[in-house]
Amino acid sequence: MYRLKKEKEFNYFEAGEGKPIIVLHGLMGGLSNFNAVSDFFSTRGYKIVIPELPIYTMSLLKTNVKSFANYLHNFIEFKGFNEVILLGNSLGGHIGLYHTKLYPKKVKGLVITGSSGLYESAMGGGYTKRSDYEVIKKKAQEVFYDPEVATKDIVDEVYETVNDRNKLIKTLAIAKSAIRHNMAKDLPNMNTPTCIIWGKNDNVTPPDVAEEFNTLLPDSDLYWIDKCGHAAMMEHPEEFNEILHMWLNKRGF
């Protein structure tokens, strides 16, 4: 488990010294999903910072992509960072994109993997049988190419989330917000260098979503990981880290 720093309204994990990479987790994604990213880059000249996003702690009115992007901005200001690299998975990618739209000068580079923002298939649906553990287990397994990656801890966490009425209401609000904050019109105006790393077998945000991101973003590079679902940094951590490291070097970050 990560030991979180608690300062002001922020809870976050931090490791390493150097250029800041801020990691943005997804809707059902814990901070531990990025263990391999943190271990690798914190020893290679980067400061890895993983804030706990206020997904279930903001008022319902503020439970949306734009509020989360502003929360991220406040966090970056609090930390005193001038330029950051944002790395987001799923909803985290969407928050990173939206933050970059609002505060382009703050973001030196953007990394998205399995990001929402153009298409959302499964963020808020299918919870009618949420009390059935096996149904939730199957849903969690579908996120990955290899169902074994969905450990009991992961399934338990998803089950607990969708059976908590307050969290479920906010999950559904976020899913609606993700659709409302579709970024197709914004992306062509966003010139931030962007690394797109995508699982070829992603069922949640299918491969053509990655291709659309790559087409719409003016300065992006698209990399595929085979036999990989929605969370590449968990299923193929070594390959993910190699691609990202290569891209950061290529871009001089």
PDB file of N, CA and C in Angstrom, residues 26-30 33 89-91 113-114 121-123 125 127 135-151 154-155 158 198-206 227-236:
ATOM      1  N   GLY A  26      -8.296   6.146 -12.654  1.00  0.00           N
ATOM      2  CA  GLY A  26      -9.628   6.112 -13.243  1.00  0.00           C
ATOM      3  C   GLY A  26     -10.724   6.005 -12.195  1.00  0.00           C
ATOM      4  N   LEU A  27     -11.922   5.745 -12.670  1.00  0.00           N
ATOM      5  CA  LEU A  27     -13.106   5.728 -11.817  1.00  0.00           C
ATOM      6  C   LEU A  27     -13.046   4.615 -10.781  1.00  0.00           C
ATOM      7  N   MET A  28     -12.711   3.416 -11.220  1.00  0.00           N
ATOM      8  CA  MET A  28     -12.629   2.283 -10.291  1.00  0.00           C
ATOM      9  C   MET A  28     -11.165   1.929 -10.020  1.00  0.00           C
ATOM     10  N   GLY A  29     -10.272   2.781 -10.443  1.00  0.00           N
ATOM     11  CA  GLY A  29      -8.853   2.433 -10.389  1.00  0.00           C
ATOM     12  C   GLY A  29      -8.161   2.974  -9.156  1.00  0.00           C
ATOM     13  N   GLY A  30      -7.566   2.081  -8.375  1.00  0.00           N
ATOM     14  CA  GLY A  30      -6.814   2.519  -7.208  1.00  0.00           C
ATOM     15  C   GLY A  30      -5.444   3.052  -7.597  1.00  0.00           C
ATOM     16  N   ASN A  33      -2.685   0.740  -8.996  1.00  0.00           N
ATOM     17  CA  ASN A  33      -2.633   0.332 -10.409  1.00  0.00           C
ATOM     18  C   ASN A  33      -1.373   0.842 -11.091  1.00  0.00           C
ATOM     19  N   ASN A  89      -5.238   7.237 -16.981  1.00  0.00           N
ATOM     20  CA  ASN A  89      -5.917   6.045 -17.489  1.00  0.00           C
ATOM     21  C   ASN A  89      -7.427   6.226 -17.332  1.00  0.00           C
ATOM     22  N   SER A  90      -8.180   5.881 -18.387  1.00  0.00           N
ATOM     23  CA  SER A  90      -9.637   5.882 -18.341  1.00  0.00           C
ATOM     24  C   SER A  90     -10.160   7.281 -18.001  1.00  0.00           C
ATOM     25  N   LEU A  91     -10.948   7.422 -16.939  1.00  0.00           N
ATOM     26  CA  LEU A  91     -11.434   8.747 -16.542  1.00  0.00           C
ATOM     27  C   LEU A  91     -10.259   9.691 -16.261  1.00  0.00           C
ATOM     28  N   THR A 113      -4.079   6.566 -21.754  1.00  0.00           N
ATOM     29  CA  THR A 113      -4.204   5.129 -22.017  1.00  0.00           C
ATOM     30  C   THR A 113      -5.618   4.699 -21.634  1.00  0.00           C
ATOM     31  N   GLY A 114      -6.338   4.114 -22.595  1.00  0.00           N
ATOM     32  CA  GLY A 114      -7.726   3.723 -22.342  1.00  0.00           C
ATOM     33  C   GLY A 114      -8.572   4.901 -21.876  1.00  0.00           C
ATOM     34  N   SER A 121     -18.325   3.298 -23.232  1.00  0.00           N
ATOM     35  CA  SER A 121     -19.266   2.184 -23.400  1.00  0.00           C
ATOM     36  C   SER A 121     -19.757   1.674 -22.065  1.00  0.00           C
ATOM     37  N   ALA A 122     -18.870   1.602 -21.090  1.00  0.00           N
ATOM     38  CA  ALA A 122     -19.217   0.798 -19.915  1.00  0.00           C
ATOM     39  C   ALA A 122     -19.022   1.531 -18.595  1.00  0.00           C
ATOM     40  N   MET A 123     -18.883   2.848 -18.658  1.00  0.00           N
ATOM     41  CA  MET A 123     -18.568   3.531 -17.398  1.00  0.00           C
ATOM     42  C   MET A 123     -19.714   3.496 -16.402  1.00  0.00           C
ATOM     43  N   GLY A 125     -22.925   1.755 -17.039  1.00  0.00           N
ATOM     44  CA  GLY A 125     -23.998   0.804 -17.336  1.00  0.00           C
ATOM     45  C   GLY A 125     -23.828  -0.523 -16.632  1.00  0.00           C
ATOM     46  N   TYR A 127     -25.272  -1.991 -13.935  1.00  0.00           N
ATOM     47  CA  TYR A 127     -25.215  -2.196 -12.487  1.00  0.00           C
ATOM     48  C   TYR A 127     -26.565  -2.626 -11.909  1.00  0.00           C
ATOM     49  N   VAL A 135     -21.629 -11.461 -11.141  1.00  0.00           N
ATOM     50  CA  VAL A 135     -21.863 -10.517 -12.256  1.00  0.00           C
ATOM     51  C   VAL A 135     -20.808  -9.402 -12.222  1.00  0.00           C
ATOM     52  N   ILE A 136     -20.567  -8.875 -11.028  1.00  0.00           N
ATOM     53  CA  ILE A 136     -19.579  -7.790 -10.881  1.00  0.00           C
ATOM     54  C   ILE A 136     -18.175  -8.307 -11.186  1.00  0.00           C
ATOM     55  N   LYS A 137     -17.920  -9.547 -10.752  1.00  0.00           N
ATOM     56  CA  LYS A 137     -16.608 -10.159 -11.028  1.00  0.00           C
ATOM     57  C   LYS A 137     -16.375 -10.249 -12.539  1.00  0.00           C
ATOM     58  N   LYS A 138     -17.397 -10.699 -13.270  1.00  0.00           N
ATOM     59  CA  LYS A 138     -17.279 -10.825 -14.723  1.00  0.00           C
ATOM     60  C   LYS A 138     -17.044  -9.453 -15.356  1.00  0.00           C
ATOM     61  N   LYS A 139     -17.748  -8.448 -14.841  1.00  0.00           N
ATOM     62  CA  LYS A 139     -17.606  -7.079 -15.357  1.00  0.00           C
ATOM     63  C   LYS A 139     -16.185  -6.563 -15.128  1.00  0.00           C
ATOM     64  N   ALA A 140     -15.645  -6.849 -13.947  1.00  0.00           N
ATOM     65  CA  ALA A 140     -14.272  -6.423 -13.639  1.00  0.00           C
ATOM     66  C   ALA A 140     -13.274  -7.153 -14.536  1.00  0.00           C
ATOM     67  N   GLN A 141     -13.524  -8.439 -14.778  1.00  0.00           N
ATOM     68  CA  GLN A 141     -12.607  -9.225 -15.618  1.00  0.00           C
ATOM     69  C   GLN A 141     -12.601  -8.734 -17.066  1.00  0.00           C
ATOM     70  N   GLU A 142     -13.751  -8.233 -17.526  1.00  0.00           N
ATOM     71  CA  GLU A 142     -13.850  -7.774 -18.916  1.00  0.00           C
ATOM     72  C   GLU A 142     -12.997  -6.546 -19.209  1.00  0.00           C
ATOM     73  N   VAL A 143     -12.563  -5.884 -18.159  1.00  0.00           N
ATOM     74  CA  VAL A 143     -11.691  -4.712 -18.324  1.00  0.00           C
ATOM     75  C   VAL A 143     -10.320  -5.141 -18.862  1.00  0.00           C
ATOM     76  N   PHE A 144      -9.950  -6.371 -18.575  1.00  0.00           N
ATOM     77  CA  PHE A 144      -8.615  -6.873 -18.939  1.00  0.00           C
ATOM     78  C   PHE A 144      -8.689  -7.925 -20.043  1.00  0.00           C
ATOM     79  N   TYR A 145      -7.619  -8.061 -20.796  1.00  0.00           N
ATOM     80  CA  TYR A 145      -7.513  -9.152 -21.770  1.00  0.00           C
ATOM     81  C   TYR A 145      -7.401 -10.479 -21.026  1.00  0.00           C
ATOM     82  N   ASP A 146      -6.558 -10.489 -19.997  1.00  0.00           N
ATOM     83  CA  ASP A 146      -6.387 -11.684 -19.167  1.00  0.00           C
ATOM     84  C   ASP A 146      -7.229 -11.505 -17.904  1.00  0.00           C
ATOM     85  N   PRO A 147      -8.319 -12.273 -17.768  1.00  0.00           N
ATOM     86  CA  PRO A 147      -9.211 -12.074 -16.612  1.00  0.00           C
ATOM     87  C   PRO A 147      -8.526 -12.268 -15.262  1.00  0.00           C
ATOM     88  N   GLU A 148      -7.374 -13.005 -15.270  1.00  0.00           N
ATOM     89  CA  GLU A 148      -6.656 -13.246 -14.011  1.00  0.00           C
ATOM     90  C   GLU A 148      -6.113 -11.963 -13.390  1.00  0.00           C
ATOM     91  N   VAL A 149      -5.970 -10.919 -14.202  1.00  0.00           N
ATOM     92  CA  VAL A 149      -5.449  -9.643 -13.683  1.00  0.00           C
ATOM     93  C   VAL A 149      -6.445  -9.035 -12.690  1.00  0.00           C
ATOM     94  N   ALA A 150      -7.723  -9.361 -12.863  1.00  0.00           N
ATOM     95  CA  ALA A 150      -8.758  -8.882 -11.928  1.00  0.00           C
ATOM     96  C   ALA A 150      -8.701  -9.726 -10.660  1.00  0.00           C
ATOM     97  N   THR A 151      -7.793  -9.364  -9.775  1.00  0.00           N
ATOM     98  CA  THR A 151      -7.612 -10.102  -8.522  1.00  0.00           C
ATOM     99  C   THR A 151      -8.857  -9.955  -7.648  1.00  0.00           C
ATOM    100  N   ILE A 154      -9.330  -6.459  -6.408  1.00  0.00           N
ATOM    101  CA  ILE A 154      -9.904  -5.546  -7.396  1.00  0.00           C
ATOM    102  C   ILE A 154     -11.413  -5.756  -7.484  1.00  0.00           C
ATOM    103  N   VAL A 155     -11.820  -7.021  -7.584  1.00  0.00           N
ATOM    104  CA  VAL A 155     -13.259  -7.333  -7.685  1.00  0.00           C
ATOM    105  C   VAL A 155     -13.990  -6.851  -6.427  1.00  0.00           C
ATOM    106  N   VAL A 158     -14.505  -3.068  -6.529  1.00  0.00           N
ATOM    107  CA  VAL A 158     -15.577  -2.674  -7.466  1.00  0.00           C
ATOM    108  C   VAL A 158     -16.942  -3.020  -6.859  1.00  0.00           C
ATOM    109  N   TRP A 198      -2.249   2.204 -26.043  1.00  0.00           N
ATOM    110  CA  TRP A 198      -3.581   1.568 -26.029  1.00  0.00           C
ATOM    111  C   TRP A 198      -3.488   0.058 -26.139  1.00  0.00           C
ATOM    112  N   GLY A 199      -4.350  -0.614 -25.413  1.00  0.00           N
ATOM    113  CA  GLY A 199      -4.469  -2.063 -25.551  1.00  0.00           C
ATOM    114  C   GLY A 199      -5.247  -2.410 -26.801  1.00  0.00           C
ATOM    115  N   LYS A 200      -4.712  -3.329 -27.591  1.00  0.00           N
ATOM    116  CA  LYS A 200      -5.392  -3.740 -28.834  1.00  0.00           C
ATOM    117  C   LYS A 200      -6.712  -4.449 -28.572  1.00  0.00           C
ATOM    118  N   ASN A 201      -6.897  -4.901 -27.326  1.00  0.00           N
ATOM    119  CA  ASN A 201      -8.091  -5.677 -26.992  1.00  0.00           C
ATOM    120  C   ASN A 201      -8.945  -4.964 -25.943  1.00  0.00           C
ATOM    121  N   ASP A 202      -8.884  -3.651 -25.936  1.00  0.00           N
ATOM    122  CA  ASP A 202      -9.652  -2.850 -24.977  1.00  0.00           C
ATOM    123  C   ASP A 202     -11.139  -2.927 -25.332  1.00  0.00           C
ATOM    124  N   ASN A 203     -11.956  -3.453 -24.400  1.00  0.00           N
ATOM    125  CA  ASN A 203     -13.409  -3.540 -24.623  1.00  0.00           C
ATOM    126  C   ASN A 203     -14.146  -2.288 -24.167  1.00  0.00           C
ATOM    127  N   VAL A 204     -13.517  -1.517 -23.282  1.00  0.00           N
ATOM    128  CA  VAL A 204     -14.197  -0.360 -22.693  1.00  0.00           C
ATOM    129  C   VAL A 204     -14.085   0.845 -23.629  1.00  0.00           C
ATOM    130  N   THR A 205     -12.865   1.131 -24.053  1.00  0.00           N
ATOM    131  CA  THR A 205     -12.621   2.177 -25.055  1.00  0.00           C
ATOM    132  C   THR A 205     -11.887   1.481 -26.209  1.00  0.00           C
ATOM    133  N   PRO A 206     -12.631   0.972 -27.192  1.00  0.00           N
ATOM    134  CA  PRO A 206     -12.036   0.117 -28.227  1.00  0.00           C
ATOM    135  C   PRO A 206     -10.940   0.812 -29.043  1.00  0.00           C
ATOM    136  N   LYS A 227      -2.594  -8.129 -26.901  1.00  0.00           N
ATOM    137  CA  LYS A 227      -3.140  -8.971 -25.828  1.00  0.00           C
ATOM    138  C   LYS A 227      -3.301  -8.145 -24.552  1.00  0.00           C
ATOM    139  N   CYS A 228      -3.969  -7.016 -24.718  1.00  0.00           N
ATOM    140  CA  CYS A 228      -4.038  -6.039 -23.632  1.00  0.00           C
ATOM    141  C   CYS A 228      -5.388  -5.343 -23.656  1.00  0.00           C
ATOM    142  N   GLY A 229      -5.985  -5.193 -22.471  1.00  0.00           N
ATOM    143  CA  GLY A 229      -7.288  -4.553 -22.344  1.00  0.00           C
ATOM    144  C   GLY A 229      -7.197  -3.072 -22.012  1.00  0.00           C
ATOM    145  N   HIS A 230      -7.995  -2.664 -21.031  1.00  0.00           N
ATOM    146  CA  HIS A 230      -8.250  -1.246 -20.754  1.00  0.00           C
ATOM    147  C   HIS A 230      -7.198  -0.597 -19.853  1.00  0.00           C
ATOM    148  N   ALA A 231      -6.383  -1.398 -19.192  1.00  0.00           N
ATOM    149  CA  ALA A 231      -5.409  -0.840 -18.233  1.00  0.00           C
ATOM    150  C   ALA A 231      -4.011  -1.376 -18.561  1.00  0.00           C
ATOM    151  N   ALA A 232      -3.424  -0.814 -19.605  1.00  0.00           N
ATOM    152  CA  ALA A 232      -2.137  -1.324 -20.118  1.00  0.00           C
ATOM    153  C   ALA A 232      -1.038  -1.298 -19.063  1.00  0.00           C
ATOM    154  N   MET A 233      -1.049  -0.289 -18.210  1.00  0.00           N
ATOM    155  CA  MET A 233       0.038  -0.159 -17.211  1.00  0.00           C
ATOM    156  C   MET A 233      -0.044  -1.242 -16.143  1.00  0.00           C
ATOM    157  N   MET A 234      -1.202  -1.928 -16.065  1.00  0.00           N
ATOM    158  CA  MET A 234      -1.339  -3.054 -15.138  1.00  0.00           C
ATOM    159  C   MET A 234      -1.088  -4.396 -15.819  1.00  0.00           C
ATOM    160  N   GLU A 235      -1.597  -4.555 -17.044  1.00  0.00           N
ATOM    161  CA  GLU A 235      -1.498  -5.851 -17.728  1.00  0.00           C
ATOM    162  C   GLU A 235      -0.114  -6.095 -18.310  1.00  0.00           C
ATOM    163  N   HIS A 236       0.484  -5.049 -18.846  1.00  0.00           N
ATOM    164  CA  HIS A 236       1.808  -5.173 -19.471  1.00  0.00           C
ATOM    165  C   HIS A 236       2.709  -4.040 -18.988  1.00  0.00           C
TER     166      HIS A 236
END
